[in-house]
Amino acid sequence: MRKAQLAEHIVTCYHCGEQVGVEDLVFADKHFCCSGCKMVYEILENAGLCEYYTLDNSPGTQLRKVRADQFAFLDDPKAQQGVIRFRDATQTHVELYLPQIHCSSCLWLLENLHQLNPAVVSCRVHFEKKQVSIIFKQANFSLRSLAELLTSIGYEPYFSLQDLQIKKAPLNRTKLFKLGVAGFCFSNSMLMSFPEYFGIDAQEQALQQLFRYANLLLSLPVFFYSATEFYQSAWAGLRNRYLNIDAPIVLAIWVTFGRSLYKVLSSTGGGYFDSMSGIVFFMLLGRVLQDKTYQQLNFDRDYTAYFPMSVSVVKKSGVSTITLPDVKLNDTLLIHHGDLIPTDGILTRGKALIDYSFVTGESIPVEKDMGEIIYAGGKQLGSNIELLVIREVSHSYLTQLWNRREEKTSAKENHSFVNALSRYFTWGVLIIALLAGSYWLMKDASRTLNAITSVLIIACPCALLLSNTFTNGNMLRRLGRNQFYLRNAQTLENLANADYILFDKTGTLSTGQFNEVSFQGQPLTYQQRKSLACLAAQSTHPLSKAILQWTGIQERLPVLAFNEIPGKGIEGLVGDDLLMLGSARFVLGESQAPGSFAEVYFSWDQQLMGKFTFSAEYREGLSGLIATIKNRFQIAVVSGDQAADKWMLQQLFGKEVKLLFDQLPNDKLEVVNELQQKGHRVIMVGDGLNDAGALMQADVGIAVSNDNNRFTPASDCILSANALTRLPQFLQVARANKQIVLTAFIVSILYNIIGLFFAVQGILNPMIAAILMPCSSISILIIAFGLSNWYCNRLGLK
């Protein structure tokens, strides 16, 4: 074999960047890998939109084959309701998910969609969510036409069953409105309070009284509207006989407002309305910051997000497309190559090769013959098949699995250590206030009210809440920048308390692809490798793709009499030579040895040339990740795969780590449950629906995803796959977060001790207490922000 023969000149597609094979299409001196890419270029050139290619190199995506009736279901009004946001007599507003969006060229092209069809009025792209909001004129243009237009340029919309079942609620802006009101009133109240703090001439006393009543009016929206965020939380805790941190804050707000109202109405002072407004403003600001960190992500997807919106049904009159909820018992479904099986059924025509990796975790496809049951959730890798429905979608195996997850999942504790601290803190403050009031009532009644209100104002736990809220919000923001997204601040605390980590294998530790492909047998000539590549290219099986990549040859020859037997192998004539690739039984007529499911035999004209063996492709940096985590956590691996990679995993994790294989979804959930019953706080790291039960049962479920806005199961965290090796740093941040909050709390306690020393003596003016309170809060914020940013920078986080 000559090196010059292997070092072929590689030509890439001008549109998508894929390597051009034997089908090298040339148009306008540009090479294209397929007619689809060439067609997109022609469309863009005719519309004068070829600037698309200047913004990025090969920005397009390779077009997959689309059936003529693929979007016929969009003619159904029920299907349209799932994506239409507004419709009047002339225009329709829709929101679509386009998973192909990935660069600035995509953004530019989609926003110029109106140049491809004048019926499109506007197209606005939400890059992070990979969504587009499109307005089009519906006179001679339909939703189906829009989907076909987008697909023709490489942006095929993704429609799911979930689109039919839920309406996307508009963003709840109530908290932002409350923050805006509190901010406006606080800033103006501060300005109105300057005459009170610095004094005013005797001849301007009338003006001073005007400022006092203006402050009172400004405080009313804060007290009756903005502060309701804390009233609701405190009342919910009291109804459950639980004293959370919002209870003493509400008490401080009421005392401050009540004392201020008395002073203004009795003309004895200006009150402390600015301090009350400041308390509410700063604490709302912290909560909004915290919410903004994760509001873009959906942590609660169910199985309907993975199922198609429609399916093809075989009837006497022919094949028609209906929405998935309309599928009935005994319907016959036509399942195309690459389609997800939406419900349980009996195979009535064709041979199926089902990829169940998303449901069971097993990465090797399963062969099914006519008469066998195929369960929902698998993906058909072979040719078209027909399926007789034996259970409706709502009663399928996958739905039952999801529902059992909901039933078995224990309620995760959601009691922060901050609430525990505040409970004791609140009782302590109330006792001190009562003791101080009782003492002065007996000794000097004139100081009683002054002592009680000063204690309640100066000892308000807002510094504790602010340090917790702002530290959590800042940490969530920094983690989000590094592609680790948390559901809420409680998850940070749960991460800090965990002591056991369970890892899934396929799609989590491994990429789901095959890395090392080894050939054992006779040396292959260049011609034999080229013929092998041509045969392997005819199949969509993952092992065939791995062999094709192993050959490293792009040139293609015609394959005659090609035959693929799902689950067994492929054969065909390349030139005058018969090539066979598959199992030992298929190629040699021998039984396959147990555990050799990932071995593929190759024969040339009935002569065995050798066999291929495969090992999973593990993520880079995995050994360093495991070595770091083992120092602090107990770890184990639970996988739906068979034990083919057991030796490799033992080398990575060590012989002392428990490795569990052939684990069904319920088995994984039970493993988590058993560990929790032994007193462990468990983190589950997985990627698919087969991990969903374990992810929800665990104290913290981390879903590893290549697409943070879509295909991730319900979880507490979403971790981008390329950031998995930074998990130890993220866990360090969670532990540091708790320490920073405690540090800020200790500082606030020191403030309170000093303030209380003067307050209980009745010599601290409530006005001074009201001034000191926001000053202490601001200093706590500086400490919390400073320490959290310093620690994240120390770990090298963005």
CSV table of C-alpha atoms in Angstrom, one decimal, residues 431-441 447-448 451-452 455 759-761:
chain,number,residue,atom,x,y,z
A,431,ILE,CA,-36.6,37.9,73.2
A,432,ILE,CA,-34.1,40.7,73.5
A,433,ALA,CA,-36.7,43.3,72.4
A,434,LEU,CA,-39.2,42.0,74.9
A,435,LEU,CA,-36.7,42.0,77.7
A,436,ALA,CA,-35.4,45.5,76.8
A,437,GLY,CA,-39.0,46.8,76.6
A,438,SER,CA,-40.0,45.1,80.0
A,439,TYR,CA,-36.9,46.5,81.7
A,440,TRP,CA,-37.6,50.1,80.5
A,441,LEU,CA,-41.3,49.8,81.2
A,447,ARG,CA,-37.7,54.8,76.8
A,448,THR,CA,-39.8,51.6,76.2
A,451,ALA,CA,-35.8,50.5,72.9
A,452,ILE,CA,-38.1,48.0,71.3
A,455,VAL,CA,-33.7,46.6,68.7
A,759,ALA,CA,-30.3,49.9,71.5
A,760,VAL,CA,-31.2,47.9,74.7
A,761,GLN,CA,-30.1,50.9,76.8
